[in-house]
Amino acid sequence: MNFASDNTAGVCPEILAAIAAANEGQVPSYGGDPATERLTRKLRDVFETDVTVFAVGTGTAANALALATVVHPYGAVICTDEAHISTDECGAPEFYMGGAKLVTVPSATGLLTAMQIEAAMARAVEGGVHHVLPEAVSITQATEWGTVYSVDDITAIGQVCRRRGLYLHMDGARFANALVQLGCTPAEMTWQAGVDVLSFGATKNGALAAEAVVFFNPAHAAGFERRRKRAGQLWSKMRFLSVQLEAYLEGDLWLRNARHANAMALSLAAGLACIPGVRLVQDVQANEVFAAMPDELIEALLAEGAVFYRWIEVPGESDPVIRLVTSFATTAEEVERFTQLARTTAAGLAA
Amino acid sequence: MNFASDNTAGVCPEILAAIAAANEGQVPSYGGDPATERLTRKLRDVFETDVTVFAVGTGTAANALALATVVHPYGAVICTDEAHISTDECGAPEFYMGGAKLVTVPSATGLLTAMQIEAAMARAVEGGVHHVLPEAVSITQATEWGTVYSVDDITAIGQVCRRRGLYLHMDGARFANALVQLGCTPAEMTWQAGVDVLSFGATKNGALAAEAVVFFNPAHAAGFERRRKRAGQLWSKMRFLSVQLEAYLEGDLWLRNARHANAMALSLAAGLACIPGVRLVQDVQANEVFAAMPDELIEALLAEGAVFYRWIEVPGESDPVIRLVTSFATTAEEVERFTQLARTTAAGLAA
Amino acid sequence: MNFASDNTAGVCPEILAAIAAANEGQVPSYGGDPATERLTRKLRDVFETDVTVFAVGTGTAANALALATVVHPYGAVICTDEAHISTDECGAPEFYMGGAKLVTVPSATGLLTAMQIEAAMARAVEGGVHHVLPEAVSITQATEWGTVYSVDDITAIGQVCRRRGLYLHMDGARFANALVQLGCTPAEMTWQAGVDVLSFGATKNGALAAEAVVFFNPAHAAGFERRRKRAGQLWSKMRFLSVQLEAYLEGDLWLRNARHANAMALSLAAGLACIPGVRLVQDVQANEVFAAMPDELIEALLAEGAVFYRWIEVPGESDPVIRLVTSFATTAEEVERFTQLARTTAAGLAA
Amino acid sequence: MNFASDNTAGVCPEILAAIAAANEGQVPSYGGDPATERLTRKLRDVFETDVTVFAVGTGTAANALALATVVHPYGAVICTDEAHISTDECGAPEFYMGGAKLVTVPSATGLLTAMQIEAAMARAVEGGVHHVLPEAVSITQATEWGTVYSVDDITAIGQVCRRRGLYLHMDGARFANALVQLGCTPAEMTWQAGVDVLSFGATKNGALAAEAVVFFNPAHAAGFERRRKRAGQLWSKMRFLSVQLEAYLEGDLWLRNARHANAMALSLAAGLACIPGVRLVQDVQANEVFAAMPDELIEALLAEGAVFYRWIEVPGESDPVIRLVTSFATTAEEVERFTQLARTTAAGLAA
């Protein structure tokens, strides 16, 4: 019953097998190998356009490198105040961008709106040379609150970005989870809606350590190669990074994994929703469940060996909130065991 | 016959097996797992002292993070002008250190001397506030020219560092190759000789992607954890990084691999040395061979499918120089085939 | 009737005279001159302790250099969301600190509280390595809203800083204005209350271009000299910077200038407060007045040649807010003319 | 007899008078004043083209900001190993550029050649993504060795820059000294020869603290304004910076000052050249004299109160070398006194 994070799971068997299979003979290092070339072709198919692709080992590196490539050191990025880049990367974007700032706006659902971007830009422009001027917007799909932007949401954001001369970055650490929820194509959820650069996550959804930065306009990728190298993010034995992503996309493994994780989250949510005293505080649209419940219930669940995190307070909610994350490795049995445990414990506490 | 780099090889089977074996169940992410803890204990045994250890995915990251931790942004690092940190990391040290400079001194053999450090410090101190003041020295063991510092060499450098208040960093991308050459202990080659922080390489010697930064004084490691995180170098599924290093050290795999690679290099060198027109331009003390030979011979070898790089010119040597690198995966047969080919080709050209 | 900023005024005659008087003969450059030495002695007298002093040309440089000296690149600074370092320095602190973040908390009055600092620290510590950890607090005295911390306020903040291991920085761009308002000594308002490093402003209060960074513990100033040089903030003809500050302190010129500016602000405030439809939205404790008034009145005043800025909206205040700043150069006649104009215009609009 | 630097002199009377004259009334701060506008117009006349101009307080700031504007953080700048940006700015260029490197080439005369640039580029390109790629060349006019590039020299460098896609920066800390030596126009010595951006120095030649960064193509200046602000280099009372430069250019004051300084240097050189045991080690083409002489002579001169620096060793020269710098404030009498002293002392030592 480990719902701490999608990072506590191991590697999806198909991906591990691909790593083993790639361990044949000598190939050029630093990305000159055939697997790296195949990966780019594969992602062009997936996104139905001419993408420029760079694999890296972590999501933080993907986000920070993507933003540094499109934002000047004296610029800024608009995002929500719960964005992973703002709260969970220990300042990586600022480090990579050379000191550029994140301009954060509040969001109860994790979703940023086109109107908030307009307002932030208006304030920045008014300040003239004394204020940092945003050059990009970063949205997380699915969000840190387990919610998902619709294609229309993204399109609206993309339009204000075009109008204001802003790059649109998507942190897709849980890209697949959002995609299967929307049921649209990768193209529809990204470049067709106005996304310029995507952190395409695979680690949380089954890879060992593999993310790809995907540019939808080759001109925007200028300098990325050297930035990756000088960040120490260019693997020498690159084939072992590339084949992870290749296997991830092969036979829609990524979509199957995401569908499973999302289904487990929905099942968790359904099981918890009907327990008296438990309230879901966010829509469950991906692989995360946020539930408010009495402190005694939380303590009892932890005491029984369930693993999860307490989350930040939600305004208007007096009980503490916990976060439950599911993954490709979560089993229906675990979910069942957890919800059953919650049901019985809650009943016991109520008695 | 691929002698391009020790990075063109794949993963040593024992290490791949360890990765597969680690893929069991859910464990805490970001280094809270048991393998990561075991690794630190293992390295304490290996170095016979209380080391502080941080695993990262690339050698460039290891070097740049190590230096950034001990050098201020307004400081500098003394190294040779052929140091990997100076010529092959696309400015990673400068990026991570926040703009601190590398003060390079020439070295025909890749080895830095205590006297050169003294001279560089004297010049810097004289310049006062207008000049950057070195705060660390970085030496590569084995060097980029395949040579090896003796324990006495390192001790002499360590002494001048102490006297001048400089940290001593060792780039140990080929640490094992140097160690088996000297036949000393890891402790003798590092902290007992004055080394403060070590980039302990494993990737070139058989790992998939794994290096460790090893501090010999815990106080010097302050801030490293956050630096690693904000650099996007903290793997979420850290167990898969840690077990590589664990397997690498297990049963002296690392030493066996290095002994093999060094033997292959010696064999290559011996085979080439007796060919008329070929000259070894550096002592072969690790797993690299640098040989000067006529251009036609080089072209003929490449045409036959041998893979290697032309290297920079060596003063006093009119012929071009090539670099041949061996690894755990190099076979005696490959070496034999190559030297034979060189012998016959040279004879043909001479005819 | 120019109330746009205290920066629109010129140089106080005594300071201009000191610059002219310093233009005698050749003296060592870069701070080796006698005036620079005298300045340090003078500031030791003023602060009644052994200060370490560095003069620079702008307030932004003073703040950014002070913070960079005490905060690591992976650290953070707690301040209000209206702090000059956060909104009006175009990211200078982030640039100088090498990417460290500002953690901002809301403040309706411009004043930060000890409790807010405690809360921000609690949140940061909880986040572990994924979150930036604040290493300093920055308060502005007088604040950007023209309010002033009492000595007790600062002492309370100083205590939480000690407890939490945070440096306390004071942005004293309007230090003199706050000091004369409190009627305490410079020592009481700074190091005796827990301030570690001060940006001691002079430009807004009569200098040409001169600020001093003052450290109250010499150990905290380590590295400052090189940071200033590599920032291009070390003047070669340093005497002309030092004598500005010397003249500023001589015969209490700084206190007289500040008393005059504050008196002019109070006079403005008194004149406006009694006009129907005009409301002061902040206490007037230094040399700034913030007043809400109908848009037509603002437009009419501007049309009559008055110079001032519209300010950000104040919650709960439906009318727009203007900022009026006075300086050593503001005349009673100007103030009288402006308030009279406002009175008549308001009456006309009401009619 | 102070020949330590052109920075030990004070301010030229005409410039001091302009500062005093500018101290009239209230004007917009941060460069919105009339003097700043006039300065741009004036420099357009001087350079006979549409320049974009930004005034800053120090030469180090001018150089570092200019380079940061045209070079990416992952790029590099080619310069000589004696360039002021490399040896005397404590890493300011690296700091401002966000870690980009200086690629230095040796130069016995301080002059860089087109051929050296070609060679450095060839090496960098060969290294691929592992090596930093230069994006700019920086030359100093007059050089740190008091020598001067001819217009043909600069044109040849400009041509290789065009061909290689490199920006050409000129560090003109002693621009006027070079200009009067060549007798050409400012246009001929800069943009007509291929210079893209110039650090136009005034401080060494009579200003208090004033330099201008001059872009010859407005498109290259993008972002400069925000870079200057976030560097703390934007003066609030900007008029006092702009009027220095205006007065400097007025009535050819800058050229008169430079002619005087150069004449004094030539006079010094002539006086020293005929003293037995003294050798000029560089051509005297601007306002600096480098002379080798016996150690006893140097000590005797210093003992008599002469002020100057010992300089770095010159290959092939067994005696130590001193540097003598003249300025607008150097008097013929001082020069006469010094050369006379040297002559008599040398004679005495020889006896």
PDB file of C-alpha atoms in Angstrom, chain C residues 2-13 16 19-21 23-30 57-58 60-61 64 84 88-98 202-209 226-227 229-237 239-241 244 309 327-330 334, chain D residues 2-13 16 19-21 23-30 57-58 60-61 64 84 88-98 202-209 226-227 229-237 239-241 244 309 327-330 334:
ATOM      1  CA  ASN C   2       7.732  67.118  -8.668  1.00  0.00           C
ATOM      2  CA  PHE C   3       6.900  64.295  -6.248  1.00  0.00           C
ATOM      3  CA  ALA C   4       7.792  61.438  -8.597  1.00  0.00           C
ATOM      4  CA  SER C   5      10.736  60.177  -6.578  1.00  0.00           C
ATOM      5  CA  ASP C   6      13.523  61.300  -4.294  1.00  0.00           C
ATOM      6  CA  ASN C   7      15.763  60.439  -7.248  1.00  0.00           C
ATOM      7  CA  THR C   8      14.566  63.291  -9.426  1.00  0.00           C
ATOM      8  CA  ALA C   9      16.339  65.785  -7.175  1.00  0.00           C
ATOM      9  CA  GLY C  10      19.941  66.707  -7.838  1.00  0.00           C
ATOM     10  CA  VAL C  11      22.889  66.663  -5.476  1.00  0.00           C
ATOM     11  CA  CYS C  12      22.944  68.387  -2.112  1.00  0.00           C
ATOM     12  CA  PRO C  13      25.335  71.417  -2.358  1.00  0.00           C
ATOM     13  CA  LEU C  16      28.899  68.576  -4.613  1.00  0.00           C
ATOM     14  CA  ILE C  19      33.525  66.215  -4.751  1.00  0.00           C
ATOM     15  CA  ALA C  20      35.104  69.409  -6.064  1.00  0.00           C
ATOM     16  CA  ALA C  21      37.376  69.657  -3.034  1.00  0.00           C
ATOM     17  CA  ASN C  23      39.835  66.877  -7.002  1.00  0.00           C
ATOM     18  CA  GLU C  24      43.356  67.600  -5.836  1.00  0.00           C
ATOM     19  CA  GLY C  25      46.476  65.785  -7.012  1.00  0.00           C
ATOM     20  CA  GLN C  26      47.006  62.085  -7.595  1.00  0.00           C
ATOM     21  CA  VAL C  27      45.920  59.462  -5.080  1.00  0.00           C
ATOM     22  CA  PRO C  28      45.915  55.658  -5.199  1.00  0.00           C
ATOM     23  CA  SER C  29      42.968  54.303  -7.128  1.00  0.00           C
ATOM     24  CA  TYR C  30      40.469  51.542  -6.248  1.00  0.00           C
ATOM     25  CA  GLY C  57      27.297  53.558  -6.789  1.00  0.00           C
ATOM     26  CA  THR C  58      23.707  52.321  -6.650  1.00  0.00           C
ATOM     27  CA  THR C  60      20.485  47.936  -6.295  1.00  0.00           C
ATOM     28  CA  ALA C  61      24.179  47.049  -6.305  1.00  0.00           C
ATOM     29  CA  ALA C  64      22.403  42.545  -4.420  1.00  0.00           C
ATOM     30  CA  HIS C  84      12.264  46.788  -3.707  1.00  0.00           C
ATOM     31  CA  ASP C  88      12.109  47.013  -8.629  1.00  0.00           C
ATOM     32  CA  GLU C  89      15.564  45.638  -9.264  1.00  0.00           C
ATOM     33  CA  CYS C  90      14.854  43.583 -12.383  1.00  0.00           C
ATOM     34  CA  GLY C  91      16.189  40.409 -10.780  1.00  0.00           C
ATOM     35  CA  ALA C  92      19.474  41.878  -9.535  1.00  0.00           C
ATOM     36  CA  PRO C  93      19.484  39.853  -6.284  1.00  0.00           C
ATOM     37  CA  GLU C  94      18.914  36.625  -8.207  1.00  0.00           C
ATOM     38  CA  PHE C  95      21.671  37.544 -10.653  1.00  0.00           C
ATOM     39  CA  TYR C  96      24.207  38.423  -7.967  1.00  0.00           C
ATOM     40  CA  MET C  97      23.291  35.457  -5.756  1.00  0.00           C
ATOM     41  CA  GLY C  98      23.711  33.063  -8.667  1.00  0.00           C
ATOM     42  CA  ALA C 202      22.665  58.211   0.507  1.00  0.00           C
ATOM     43  CA  THR C 203      21.625  58.837  -3.107  1.00  0.00           C
ATOM     44  CA  LYS C 204      17.921  59.368  -2.401  1.00  0.00           C
ATOM     45  CA  ASN C 205      18.822  61.719   0.440  1.00  0.00           C
ATOM     46  CA  GLY C 206      21.219  64.034  -1.380  1.00  0.00           C
ATOM     47  CA  ALA C 207      24.243  62.203  -2.782  1.00  0.00           C
ATOM     48  CA  LEU C 208      25.134  62.054  -6.489  1.00  0.00           C
ATOM     49  CA  ALA C 209      25.561  58.257  -6.605  1.00  0.00           C
ATOM     50  CA  ARG C 226      36.190  40.374  -5.000  1.00  0.00           C
ATOM     51  CA  ARG C 227      32.435  40.242  -5.549  1.00  0.00           C
ATOM     52  CA  LYS C 229      35.265  44.035  -8.319  1.00  0.00           C
ATOM     53  CA  ARG C 230      33.869  41.279 -10.545  1.00  0.00           C
ATOM     54  CA  ALA C 231      30.527  43.064 -10.568  1.00  0.00           C
ATOM     55  CA  GLY C 232      32.179  46.130 -12.066  1.00  0.00           C
ATOM     56  CA  GLN C 233      31.153  48.061  -8.941  1.00  0.00           C
ATOM     57  CA  LEU C 234      34.643  49.035  -7.813  1.00  0.00           C
ATOM     58  CA  TRP C 235      35.252  52.608  -8.941  1.00  0.00           C
ATOM     59  CA  SER C 236      38.797  53.341 -10.065  1.00  0.00           C
ATOM     60  CA  LYS C 237      38.622  56.956  -8.851  1.00  0.00           C
ATOM     61  CA  ARG C 239      37.821  58.981  -3.712  1.00  0.00           C
ATOM     62  CA  PHE C 240      34.869  60.605  -5.499  1.00  0.00           C
ATOM     63  CA  LEU C 241      32.533  57.967  -4.140  1.00  0.00           C
ATOM     64  CA  GLN C 244      30.155  61.866  -1.044  1.00  0.00           C
ATOM     65  CA  TYR C 309       3.189  58.161 -10.033  1.00  0.00           C
ATOM     66  CA  SER C 327      13.309  64.915  -0.619  1.00  0.00           C
ATOM     67  CA  PHE C 328      15.911  67.274   0.785  1.00  0.00           C
ATOM     68  CA  ALA C 329      15.141  69.473  -2.213  1.00  0.00           C
ATOM     69  CA  THR C 330      11.387  69.689  -1.799  1.00  0.00           C
ATOM     70  CA  GLU C 334       5.865  73.377  -3.661  1.00  0.00           C
TER      71      GLU C 334
ATOM     72  CA  ASN D   2      53.032  59.483 -10.169  1.00  0.00           C
ATOM     73  CA  PHE D   3      52.954  57.133 -13.176  1.00  0.00           C
ATOM     74  CA  ALA D   4      51.089  54.302 -11.451  1.00  0.00           C
ATOM     75  CA  SER D   5      47.973  54.547 -13.589  1.00  0.00           C
ATOM     76  CA  ASP D   6      45.786  56.975 -15.473  1.00  0.00           C
ATOM     77  CA  ASN D   7      43.294  56.315 -12.687  1.00  0.00           C
ATOM     78  CA  THR D   8      45.279  58.065  -9.982  1.00  0.00           C
ATOM     79  CA  ALA D   9      44.520  61.425 -11.580  1.00  0.00           C
ATOM     80  CA  GLY D  10      41.401  63.317 -10.590  1.00  0.00           C
ATOM     81  CA  VAL D  11      38.694  64.768 -12.809  1.00  0.00           C
ATOM     82  CA  CYS D  12      39.330  67.091 -15.711  1.00  0.00           C
ATOM     83  CA  PRO D  13      38.068  70.612 -14.736  1.00  0.00           C
ATOM     84  CA  LEU D  16      33.684  68.707 -13.019  1.00  0.00           C
ATOM     85  CA  ILE D  19      28.540  68.043 -13.223  1.00  0.00           C
ATOM     86  CA  ALA D  20      28.054  71.196 -11.185  1.00  0.00           C
ATOM     87  CA  ALA D  21      26.107  72.834 -13.995  1.00  0.00           C
ATOM     88  CA  ASN D  23      22.724  70.243 -10.640  1.00  0.00           C
ATOM     89  CA  GLU D  24      19.687  72.298 -11.488  1.00  0.00           C
ATOM     90  CA  GLY D  25      16.113  71.413 -10.618  1.00  0.00           C
ATOM     91  CA  GLN D  26      14.366  68.077 -10.834  1.00  0.00           C
ATOM     92  CA  VAL D  27      14.616  65.843 -13.886  1.00  0.00           C
ATOM     93  CA  PRO D  28      13.349  62.320 -14.592  1.00  0.00           C
ATOM     94  CA  SER D  29      15.607  59.671 -13.107  1.00  0.00           C
ATOM     95  CA  TYR D  30      17.061  56.510 -14.665  1.00  0.00           C
ATOM     96  CA  GLY D  57      30.149  53.911 -14.196  1.00  0.00           C
ATOM     97  CA  THR D  58      33.144  51.616 -14.749  1.00  0.00           C
ATOM     98  CA  THR D  60      34.732  46.597 -16.151  1.00  0.00           C
ATOM     99  CA  ALA D  61      30.954  46.999 -16.191  1.00  0.00           C
ATOM    100  CA  ALA D  64      31.216  42.691 -19.069  1.00  0.00           C
ATOM    101  CA  HIS D  84      42.203  43.394 -19.226  1.00  0.00           C
ATOM    102  CA  ASP D  88      42.241  42.495 -14.379  1.00  0.00           C
ATOM    103  CA  GLU D  89      38.493  42.224 -13.936  1.00  0.00           C
ATOM    104  CA  CYS D  90      38.369  39.429 -11.358  1.00  0.00           C
ATOM    105  CA  GLY D  91      36.136  37.306 -13.555  1.00  0.00           C
ATOM    106  CA  ALA D  92      33.570  39.999 -14.338  1.00  0.00           C
ATOM    107  CA  PRO D  93      33.018  38.854 -17.947  1.00  0.00           C
ATOM    108  CA  GLU D  94      32.422  35.272 -16.798  1.00  0.00           C
ATOM    109  CA  PHE D  95      30.032  36.507 -14.100  1.00  0.00           C
ATOM    110  CA  TYR D  96      28.020  38.722 -16.446  1.00  0.00           C
ATOM    111  CA  MET D  97      27.993  36.175 -19.275  1.00  0.00           C
ATOM    112  CA  GLY D  98      26.710  33.477 -16.927  1.00  0.00           C
ATOM    113  CA  ALA D 202      36.323  58.231 -20.475  1.00  0.00           C
ATOM    114  CA  THR D 203      37.382  57.686 -16.854  1.00  0.00           C
ATOM    115  CA  LYS D 204      41.062  57.098 -17.580  1.00  0.00           C
ATOM    116  CA  ASN D 205      41.105  60.172 -19.806  1.00  0.00           C
ATOM    117  CA  GLY D 206      39.541  62.699 -17.436  1.00  0.00           C
ATOM    118  CA  ALA D 207      36.030  61.704 -16.347  1.00  0.00           C
ATOM    119  CA  LEU D 208      35.001  61.041 -12.737  1.00  0.00           C
ATOM    120  CA  ALA D 209      33.345  57.692 -13.424  1.00  0.00           C
ATOM    121  CA  ARG D 226      17.476  45.093 -18.461  1.00  0.00           C
ATOM    122  CA  ARG D 227      20.958  43.621 -18.093  1.00  0.00           C
ATOM    123  CA  LYS D 229      19.426  47.432 -14.472  1.00  0.00           C
ATOM    124  CA  ARG D 230      19.754  43.957 -12.951  1.00  0.00           C
ATOM    125  CA  ALA D 231      23.491  44.498 -12.669  1.00  0.00           C
ATOM    126  CA  GLY D 232      22.894  47.544 -10.487  1.00  0.00           C
ATOM    127  CA  GLN D 233      24.610  49.645 -13.145  1.00  0.00           C
ATOM    128  CA  LEU D 234      21.682  51.951 -13.908  1.00  0.00           C
ATOM    129  CA  TRP D 235      22.258  55.189 -12.019  1.00  0.00           C
ATOM    130  CA  SER D 236      19.114  56.796 -10.619  1.00  0.00           C
ATOM    131  CA  LYS D 237      20.520  60.309 -11.031  1.00  0.00           C
ATOM    132  CA  ARG D 239      22.127  63.019 -15.636  1.00  0.00           C
ATOM    133  CA  PHE D 240      25.379  63.153 -13.654  1.00  0.00           C
ATOM    134  CA  LEU D 241      26.765  60.249 -15.633  1.00  0.00           C
ATOM    135  CA  GLN D 244      30.413  63.718 -17.906  1.00  0.00           C
ATOM    136  CA  TYR D 309      54.318  49.472 -10.936  1.00  0.00           C
ATOM    137  CA  SER D 327      47.336  61.047 -18.280  1.00  0.00           C
ATOM    138  CA  PHE D 328      45.703  64.371 -19.043  1.00  0.00           C
ATOM    139  CA  ALA D 329      47.067  65.490 -15.660  1.00  0.00           C
ATOM    140  CA  THR D 330      50.689  64.539 -16.171  1.00  0.00           C
ATOM    141  CA  GLU D 334      57.049  65.683 -13.760  1.00  0.00           C
TER     142      GLU D 334
END
